Amino acid sequence: MRSYLVPIQAAFLLFPVLAALFSLPYVVAQYRRYGALLLFRVLVVYSLILYLMCAFFLTALPLPPISQVAKMTTPIRQLHPFHFVQVFLQESCLVPGDPSTWLPALRQGCFYQPAFNLLLLFPLGVYLRYYFKRGWASTLLLVFSVTLCFELIQYSALFGIYPRPYRVFDVDDLFLNTLGGMLGFWLTPALSWLLPTRQQLDTLSYRKGRRVSYPQRLVAFCLDWGLLAGLVTLAHRGSGWPGLRDLLGLRSWGAALLYLGLVLLYFVALPWLTGGRTLGKALVGLKLAGEGGERPRFWQILVRQGMLYLVFLPAPVVALRLFERRAALSQGLTLPVLVLFSLLGLVSAFFVFSLFAAGLTRQHRLPYDKLAGTENRSTVARRGGEEVPRS
């Protein structure tokens, strides 16, 4: 039993890393397709990833020492169909005419191995029919392809890392894995009758996506600044341009001018030319629009982005810079610095309070949107083809 627990433990330990790498592309794809992120769909997809990791690790782990594998002389392939039946009849205590031997025979290792292979891809058949809506022929092909990949990886000595295969390429494994996957396909209606159908999940996602959510806007924001951070980092190498830390901290006049230029070019000029889209907004299916859904005017974009990127977001950073230099600036400038510091603190507090209040009241427009007469709208289309404005 320990030989099964070790691979499963390894899959659970590695899963958070793989999930973290998968999350951003998955979230972007969900917002772009449905306009919303549905928790149940997330649970289904991530459970599938965890299951596939467990299935692969069960066929590859534990990894033996290379020196031990080099000394192996056991066969590397088994090509006789239904050989597992012959092994079970020879090695088990089963006596067909004696019912008292039937149950003990099922507790022996020669039964566990084929039973494990039968169950290994059973969940895959369920996932393929329930979530991916595959037919029996498509499921058969996909399940067989997966088990063939597992066997070929074993036969390749784990992509040539080992001098020879440390597990046997077994034709019976292909048969049992495929049969298990098809059993999962056939039994899916009995196992999933309490769960929402894929069509219901899609309908609920589209319905939820009618309203642009703050997480969706946050993902677009992170994508935009991730792109700009990469460009600034590349430009900083081998040049005198301010680096990313200087830019985000506004540590110099050069950094402040670079920040202003990026805001005007990327967050003002680009949306004006593209009808309210930045790269981040386009990836998650968002755009800036007027209150009636029309293309935003230049002054609207300038006011909105200027309030957000030149007032609200820099306010706490500038306040921090003033606090760090308070000793040098206090000579003859105590009152002006104090007033400016207080104003920056009030602006920051007002922005945080606005975000908090909007989240509680489910308001989709923040102060800078109301001032500019803009709102975020979704570009996600329904299956009928028409665009659904979601503010």
Short mmCIF file of C-alpha atoms in Angstrom, two decimals:
data_model
loop_
_atom_site.label_atom_id
_atom_site.label_comp_id
_atom_site.label_asym_id
_atom_site.label_seq_id
_atom_site.Cartn_x
_atom_site.Cartn_y
_atom_site.Cartn_z
CA MET A 1 0.00 0.00 0.00
CA ARG A 2 2.90 2.36 0.70
CA SER A 3 3.98 2.09 -2.94
CA TYR A 4 0.66 3.76 -3.84
CA LEU A 5 0.72 6.40 -1.10
CA VAL A 6 4.17 7.80 -1.93
CA PRO A 7 3.26 8.88 -5.52
CA ILE A 8 -0.03 10.40 -4.31
CA GLN A 9 1.80 12.36 -1.61
CA ALA A 10 4.28 13.63 -4.21
CA ALA A 11 1.41 14.75 -6.46
CA PHE A 12 -0.23 16.69 -3.61
CA LEU A 13 3.09 18.37 -2.75
CA LEU A 14 3.76 19.42 -6.35
CA PHE A 15 0.17 20.38 -7.15
CA PRO A 16 0.31 23.92 -5.63
CA VAL A 17 3.29 24.77 -7.84
CA LEU A 18 1.62 23.53 -11.01
CA ALA A 19 -1.68 25.15 -10.02
CA ALA A 20 0.06 28.50 -9.52
CA LEU A 21 1.60 28.31 -13.00
CA PHE A 22 -1.73 27.30 -14.52
CA SER A 23 -3.89 29.84 -12.69
CA LEU A 24 -3.24 33.03 -14.65
CA PRO A 25 -3.76 31.52 -18.14
CA TYR A 26 -6.85 29.70 -16.89
CA VAL A 27 -8.37 32.77 -15.24
CA VAL A 28 -7.71 34.88 -18.35
CA ALA A 29 -9.30 32.22 -20.58
CA GLN A 30 -12.40 31.99 -18.35
CA TYR A 31 -12.93 35.73 -18.25
CA ARG A 32 -12.34 36.02 -21.99
CA ARG A 33 -14.82 33.24 -22.81
CA TYR A 34 -17.54 33.66 -20.18
CA GLY A 35 -16.90 37.02 -18.53
CA ALA A 36 -16.93 35.31 -15.13
CA LEU A 37 -15.05 32.81 -12.98
CA LEU A 38 -17.31 30.09 -11.58
CA LEU A 39 -16.12 28.41 -8.38
CA PHE A 40 -17.59 24.99 -9.19
CA ARG A 41 -15.93 25.01 -12.62
CA VAL A 42 -12.62 25.89 -10.97
CA LEU A 43 -13.00 22.95 -8.56
CA VAL A 44 -13.73 20.56 -11.45
CA VAL A 45 -10.76 21.69 -13.56
CA TYR A 46 -8.25 21.78 -10.71
CA SER A 47 -9.40 18.40 -9.40
CA LEU A 48 -8.79 17.04 -12.92
CA ILE A 49 -5.24 18.41 -12.87
CA LEU A 50 -4.59 16.87 -9.45
CA TYR A 51 -6.04 13.54 -10.55
CA LEU A 52 -3.90 13.41 -13.71
CA MET A 53 -0.80 14.19 -11.65
CA CYS A 54 -1.66 11.35 -9.26
CA ALA A 55 -2.29 8.97 -12.17
CA PHE A 56 1.03 9.77 -13.84
CA PHE A 57 3.02 9.60 -10.60
CA LEU A 58 1.45 6.25 -9.78
CA THR A 59 2.89 4.90 -13.03
CA ALA A 60 6.33 6.53 -12.65
CA LEU A 61 7.11 6.72 -8.92
CA PRO A 62 8.89 5.81 -6.75
CA LEU A 63 12.10 6.38 -8.70
CA PRO A 64 14.72 3.71 -8.03
CA PRO A 65 18.48 4.49 -7.94
CA ILE A 66 20.07 4.52 -11.38
CA SER A 67 22.75 2.06 -10.23
CA GLN A 68 20.05 -0.38 -9.17
CA VAL A 69 18.24 -0.12 -12.51
CA ALA A 70 21.49 -0.70 -14.41
CA LYS A 71 21.80 -4.13 -12.74
CA MET A 72 18.24 -5.23 -13.56
CA THR A 73 17.80 -8.28 -15.81
CA THR A 74 14.00 -8.56 -15.65
CA PRO A 75 11.92 -8.36 -18.88
CA ILE A 76 11.09 -4.86 -20.09
CA ARG A 77 7.88 -5.75 -21.94
CA GLN A 78 4.95 -8.14 -21.66
CA LEU A 79 3.05 -8.56 -24.93
CA HIS A 80 0.74 -11.50 -24.17
CA PRO A 81 -2.89 -10.34 -23.81
CA PHE A 82 -4.70 -11.36 -20.59
CA HIS A 83 -1.53 -12.57 -18.99
CA PHE A 84 -2.83 -11.11 -15.71
CA VAL A 85 -5.60 -13.76 -15.68
CA GLN A 86 -3.04 -16.58 -15.91
CA VAL A 87 -0.93 -15.00 -13.15
CA PHE A 88 -3.95 -14.64 -10.88
CA LEU A 89 -5.02 -18.27 -11.36
CA GLN A 90 -1.47 -19.51 -10.72
CA GLU A 91 -0.45 -17.34 -7.76
CA SER A 92 -3.69 -16.80 -5.86
CA CYS A 93 -5.31 -19.16 -3.43
CA LEU A 94 -8.43 -19.25 -5.57
CA VAL A 95 -10.13 -22.62 -5.99
CA PRO A 96 -13.10 -22.07 -8.32
CA GLY A 97 -15.12 -24.85 -6.72
CA ASP A 98 -14.46 -23.69 -3.16
CA PRO A 99 -16.35 -20.45 -2.27
CA SER A 100 -14.29 -20.06 0.92
CA THR A 101 -11.25 -19.15 -1.22
CA TRP A 102 -12.94 -16.47 -3.28
CA LEU A 103 -12.70 -13.57 -0.82
CA PRO A 104 -9.14 -14.35 0.37
CA ALA A 105 -8.05 -14.48 -3.29
CA LEU A 106 -9.27 -10.91 -3.76
CA ARG A 107 -6.98 -9.75 -0.94
CA GLN A 108 -3.78 -10.93 -2.58
CA GLY A 109 -1.27 -8.84 -4.50
CA CYS A 110 -1.89 -10.66 -7.78
CA PHE A 111 -5.43 -9.23 -7.68
CA TYR A 112 -4.54 -5.73 -6.48
CA GLN A 113 -2.33 -4.97 -9.47
CA PRO A 114 -4.93 -5.55 -12.24
CA ALA A 115 -7.65 -3.99 -10.06
CA PHE A 116 -5.51 -0.86 -9.66
CA ASN A 117 -4.96 -0.68 -13.42
CA LEU A 118 -8.71 -0.98 -13.97
CA LEU A 119 -9.43 1.92 -11.60
CA LEU A 120 -6.52 4.16 -12.63
CA LEU A 121 -8.29 5.87 -15.55
CA PHE A 122 -11.85 5.35 -14.33
CA PRO A 123 -12.10 9.04 -13.24
CA LEU A 124 -10.80 10.19 -16.62
CA GLY A 125 -13.79 8.61 -18.33
CA VAL A 126 -16.08 10.44 -15.91
CA TYR A 127 -14.40 13.80 -16.55
CA LEU A 128 -14.50 13.33 -20.33
CA ARG A 129 -18.21 12.59 -20.42
CA TYR A 130 -19.40 14.90 -17.64
CA TYR A 131 -17.36 18.05 -18.18
CA PHE A 132 -15.96 17.78 -21.71
CA LYS A 133 -19.14 16.19 -23.18
CA ARG A 134 -17.20 13.60 -25.17
CA GLY A 135 -18.91 10.68 -26.90
CA TRP A 136 -17.91 7.07 -26.40
CA ALA A 137 -15.64 6.90 -29.46
CA SER A 138 -13.80 10.09 -28.54
CA THR A 139 -13.48 8.92 -24.92
CA LEU A 140 -12.13 5.56 -26.05
CA LEU A 141 -9.48 7.22 -28.20
CA LEU A 142 -8.46 9.72 -25.51
CA VAL A 143 -8.30 7.16 -22.69
CA PHE A 144 -6.27 4.77 -24.83
CA SER A 145 -3.94 7.60 -25.83
CA VAL A 146 -3.34 8.55 -22.20
CA THR A 147 -2.56 5.00 -21.09
CA LEU A 148 -0.34 4.51 -24.16
CA CYS A 149 1.59 7.66 -23.19
CA PHE A 150 2.09 6.29 -19.68
CA GLU A 151 3.38 2.97 -21.01
CA LEU A 152 5.68 4.59 -23.60
CA ILE A 153 7.16 6.89 -20.95
CA GLN A 154 7.92 3.82 -18.87
CA TYR A 155 9.34 2.02 -21.91
CA SER A 156 11.55 5.03 -22.73
CA ALA A 157 13.23 4.61 -19.33
CA LEU A 158 11.70 7.92 -18.23
CA PHE A 159 12.84 9.81 -21.35
CA GLY A 160 16.27 8.19 -21.27
CA ILE A 161 17.16 9.21 -17.72
CA TYR A 162 17.66 5.55 -16.78
CA PRO A 163 19.87 3.07 -18.67
CA ARG A 164 16.87 0.77 -19.17
CA PRO A 165 13.16 0.66 -18.25
CA TYR A 166 12.57 0.00 -14.56
CA ARG A 167 8.91 -0.92 -15.16
CA VAL A 168 7.44 -3.33 -17.68
CA PHE A 169 5.63 -2.20 -20.80
CA ASP A 170 2.52 -4.37 -20.39
CA VAL A 171 -0.17 -4.82 -23.02
CA ASP A 172 -2.55 -5.84 -20.24
CA ASP A 173 -2.14 -2.38 -18.68
CA LEU A 174 -3.31 -0.83 -21.94
CA PHE A 175 -6.40 -3.01 -21.93
CA LEU A 176 -7.27 -2.59 -18.25
CA ASN A 177 -6.65 1.16 -18.18
CA THR A 178 -8.79 1.66 -21.28
CA LEU A 179 -11.55 -0.58 -19.94
CA GLY A 180 -11.52 1.34 -16.65
CA GLY A 181 -11.84 4.65 -18.47
CA MET A 182 -14.80 3.35 -20.48
CA LEU A 183 -16.45 2.05 -17.30
CA GLY A 184 -16.18 5.56 -15.92
CA PHE A 185 -17.78 6.89 -19.13
CA TRP A 186 -20.69 4.44 -18.95
CA LEU A 187 -21.32 5.02 -15.23
CA THR A 188 -21.11 8.83 -15.39
CA PRO A 189 -24.93 9.37 -15.48
CA ALA A 190 -25.31 7.37 -12.26
CA LEU A 191 -22.44 9.22 -10.57
CA SER A 192 -23.18 12.79 -11.66
CA TRP A 193 -26.97 13.08 -11.49
CA LEU A 194 -26.74 15.43 -8.48
CA LEU A 195 -24.21 17.73 -10.18
CA PRO A 196 -25.04 20.58 -12.57
CA THR A 197 -24.60 19.76 -16.22
CA ARG A 198 -21.97 21.42 -18.40
CA GLN A 199 -24.72 23.39 -20.14
CA GLN A 200 -26.00 24.64 -16.78
CA LEU A 201 -22.46 25.67 -15.81
CA ASP A 202 -22.07 27.61 -19.06
CA THR A 203 -25.45 29.31 -18.63
CA LEU A 204 -24.62 30.26 -15.05
CA SER A 205 -21.21 31.58 -16.11
CA TYR A 206 -22.73 33.78 -18.82
CA ARG A 207 -25.38 35.00 -16.40
CA LYS A 208 -22.79 35.81 -13.77
CA GLY A 209 -20.67 37.51 -16.41
CA ARG A 210 -23.36 40.08 -17.11
CA ARG A 211 -21.73 42.17 -14.41
CA VAL A 212 -18.07 43.10 -14.62
CA SER A 213 -16.46 42.02 -11.37
CA TYR A 214 -13.64 43.65 -9.45
CA PRO A 215 -11.51 40.46 -9.64
CA GLN A 216 -11.83 40.62 -13.43
CA ARG A 217 -10.71 44.25 -13.42
CA LEU A 218 -7.87 43.38 -11.05
CA VAL A 219 -6.62 40.65 -13.41
CA ALA A 220 -6.62 43.16 -16.29
CA PHE A 221 -4.74 45.65 -14.11
CA CYS A 222 -2.11 43.04 -13.19
CA LEU A 223 -1.69 42.01 -16.82
CA ASP A 224 -1.18 45.60 -17.92
CA TRP A 225 1.38 46.38 -15.25
CA GLY A 226 3.07 43.02 -15.71
CA LEU A 227 3.64 43.91 -19.36
CA LEU A 228 4.92 47.39 -18.48
CA ALA A 229 7.17 45.96 -15.75
CA GLY A 230 8.73 43.61 -18.29
CA LEU A 231 9.30 46.43 -20.79
CA VAL A 232 10.82 48.70 -18.12
CA THR A 233 13.12 45.92 -16.93
CA LEU A 234 14.33 45.23 -20.49
CA ALA A 235 14.87 48.94 -21.18
CA HIS A 236 16.78 49.35 -17.91
CA ARG A 237 19.40 46.76 -18.82
CA GLY A 238 22.39 48.40 -20.44
CA SER A 239 20.86 51.89 -20.37
CA GLY A 240 20.45 54.82 -18.05
CA TRP A 241 16.68 54.42 -17.81
CA PRO A 242 15.16 54.08 -14.32
CA GLY A 243 14.62 50.53 -13.17
CA LEU A 244 11.38 48.93 -12.01
CA ARG A 245 11.97 49.69 -8.33
CA ASP A 246 12.73 53.33 -9.14
CA LEU A 247 9.59 53.55 -11.28
CA LEU A 248 7.20 52.01 -8.75
CA GLY A 249 8.73 53.98 -5.89
CA LEU A 250 9.00 57.25 -7.84
CA ARG A 251 12.54 57.51 -6.45
CA SER A 252 13.71 60.24 -8.85
CA TRP A 253 12.46 62.88 -11.23
CA GLY A 254 13.48 60.60 -14.10
CA ALA A 255 11.35 57.80 -12.69
CA ALA A 256 8.43 60.19 -12.23
CA LEU A 257 8.71 61.39 -15.84
CA LEU A 258 8.91 57.79 -17.09
CA TYR A 259 5.83 56.89 -15.05
CA LEU A 260 3.95 59.88 -16.50
CA GLY A 261 4.96 58.91 -20.03
CA LEU A 262 3.81 55.32 -19.59
CA VAL A 263 0.46 56.44 -18.22
CA LEU A 264 -0.15 58.88 -21.07
CA LEU A 265 0.96 56.47 -23.80
CA TYR A 266 -0.37 53.14 -22.52
CA PHE A 267 -3.38 54.04 -20.40
CA VAL A 268 -4.59 57.14 -22.29
CA ALA A 269 -3.45 57.09 -25.92
CA LEU A 270 -3.80 53.32 -26.43
CA PRO A 271 -7.41 53.07 -25.13
CA TRP A 272 -8.34 56.12 -27.20
CA LEU A 273 -7.01 54.46 -30.36
CA THR A 274 -8.47 50.99 -29.60
CA GLY A 275 -11.92 51.96 -28.38
CA GLY A 276 -11.24 51.66 -24.66
CA ARG A 277 -8.93 48.65 -24.58
CA THR A 278 -5.53 48.03 -23.13
CA LEU A 279 -3.83 44.67 -23.62
CA GLY A 280 -4.94 43.50 -20.16
CA LYS A 281 -8.54 44.54 -20.73
CA ALA A 282 -8.60 42.91 -24.17
CA LEU A 283 -7.30 39.62 -22.76
CA VAL A 284 -10.06 39.37 -20.14
CA GLY A 285 -12.81 40.68 -22.39
CA LEU A 286 -13.18 44.23 -21.05
CA LYS A 287 -13.21 47.72 -22.50
CA LEU A 288 -13.81 51.25 -21.30
CA ALA A 289 -17.01 52.82 -22.59
CA GLY A 290 -19.19 55.83 -22.04
CA GLU A 291 -22.20 55.54 -19.73
CA GLY A 292 -24.39 54.56 -22.66
CA GLY A 293 -21.92 52.01 -24.03
CA GLU A 294 -20.55 54.32 -26.72
CA ARG A 295 -16.87 54.70 -27.60
CA PRO A 296 -15.22 56.86 -24.90
CA ARG A 297 -13.98 60.30 -25.85
CA PHE A 298 -10.40 61.36 -25.36
CA TRP A 299 -11.18 63.72 -22.50
CA GLN A 300 -13.12 60.97 -20.70
CA ILE A 301 -10.17 58.57 -20.91
CA LEU A 302 -7.76 61.33 -19.86
CA VAL A 303 -9.84 62.27 -16.80
CA ARG A 304 -10.48 58.68 -15.76
CA GLN A 305 -6.94 57.38 -16.18
CA GLY A 306 -5.44 60.59 -14.84
CA MET A 307 -7.48 60.37 -11.64
CA LEU A 308 -6.59 56.69 -11.16
CA TYR A 309 -2.92 56.60 -12.23
CA LEU A 310 -1.80 60.14 -11.49
CA VAL A 311 -3.75 60.88 -8.30
CA PHE A 312 -5.12 57.88 -6.40
CA LEU A 313 -2.38 55.30 -6.99
CA PRO A 314 0.68 57.60 -6.65
CA ALA A 315 -0.70 59.35 -3.53
CA PRO A 316 0.52 56.80 -0.93
CA VAL A 317 3.88 56.46 -2.74
CA VAL A 318 4.48 60.23 -2.73
CA ALA A 319 3.40 60.40 0.92
CA LEU A 320 5.95 57.71 1.74
CA ARG A 321 8.68 59.62 -0.10
CA LEU A 322 7.82 62.76 1.89
CA PHE A 323 7.90 60.83 5.13
CA GLU A 324 11.33 59.38 4.29
CA ARG A 325 12.72 62.88 3.54
CA ARG A 326 10.87 64.71 6.31
CA ALA A 327 14.09 65.75 8.07
CA ALA A 328 15.58 67.44 4.97
CA LEU A 329 12.32 69.06 3.92
CA SER A 330 11.33 70.37 7.34
CA GLN A 331 13.71 73.38 7.23
CA GLY A 332 11.38 76.29 6.52
CA LEU A 333 8.79 74.06 4.84
CA THR A 334 7.14 72.41 7.83
CA LEU A 335 3.61 73.66 7.24
CA PRO A 336 3.45 73.13 3.44
CA VAL A 337 4.92 69.64 3.78
CA LEU A 338 2.49 68.81 6.57
CA VAL A 339 -0.46 70.05 4.53
CA LEU A 340 0.66 68.11 1.45
CA PHE A 341 1.27 65.00 3.51
CA SER A 342 -2.21 65.31 5.04
CA LEU A 343 -3.83 65.80 1.63
CA LEU A 344 -2.07 62.74 0.23
CA GLY A 345 -3.19 60.75 3.24
CA LEU A 346 -6.79 61.86 2.76
CA VAL A 347 -6.68 60.98 -0.95
CA SER A 348 -5.31 57.52 -0.15
CA ALA A 349 -7.87 56.93 2.59
CA PHE A 350 -10.70 58.10 0.31
CA PHE A 351 -9.59 55.70 -2.43
CA VAL A 352 -9.37 52.73 -0.06
CA PHE A 353 -12.75 53.60 1.44
CA SER A 354 -14.28 53.87 -2.05
CA LEU A 355 -12.99 50.42 -2.98
CA PHE A 356 -14.28 48.94 0.27
CA ALA A 357 -17.69 50.61 -0.05
CA ALA A 358 -18.06 49.61 -3.70
CA GLY A 359 -17.31 46.00 -2.80
CA LEU A 360 -19.93 45.98 -0.05
CA THR A 361 -22.63 47.74 -2.08
CA ARG A 362 -21.74 45.99 -5.38
CA GLN A 363 -21.32 49.29 -7.16
CA HIS A 364 -19.44 48.88 -10.42
CA ARG A 365 -18.39 52.52 -10.84
CA LEU A 366 -15.73 54.12 -8.68
CA PRO A 367 -15.31 57.90 -8.22
CA TYR A 368 -12.98 58.34 -11.19
CA ASP A 369 -15.50 56.55 -13.46
CA LYS A 370 -18.34 58.75 -12.24
CA LEU A 371 -16.27 61.89 -12.75
CA ALA A 372 -15.28 60.90 -16.30
CA GLY A 373 -18.64 59.41 -17.26
CA THR A 374 -17.10 56.01 -18.09
CA GLU A 375 -17.62 52.40 -17.09
CA ASN A 376 -16.10 49.00 -17.74
CA ARG A 377 -18.07 46.86 -20.15
CA SER A 378 -17.64 43.28 -21.25
CA THR A 379 -16.87 42.31 -24.82
CA VAL A 380 -17.83 38.67 -24.22
CA ALA A 381 -20.46 37.53 -26.72
CA ARG A 382 -23.27 35.13 -25.96
CA ARG A 383 -23.55 31.94 -27.94
CA GLY A 384 -26.20 33.65 -30.04
CA GLY A 385 -23.50 36.00 -31.30
CA GLU A 386 -24.64 39.36 -29.95
CA GLU A 387 -22.42 41.34 -27.65
CA VAL A 388 -23.65 41.54 -24.11
CA PRO A 389 -22.87 44.83 -22.39
CA ARG A 390 -21.92 44.13 -18.81
CA SER A 391 -21.21 47.14 -16.72
#
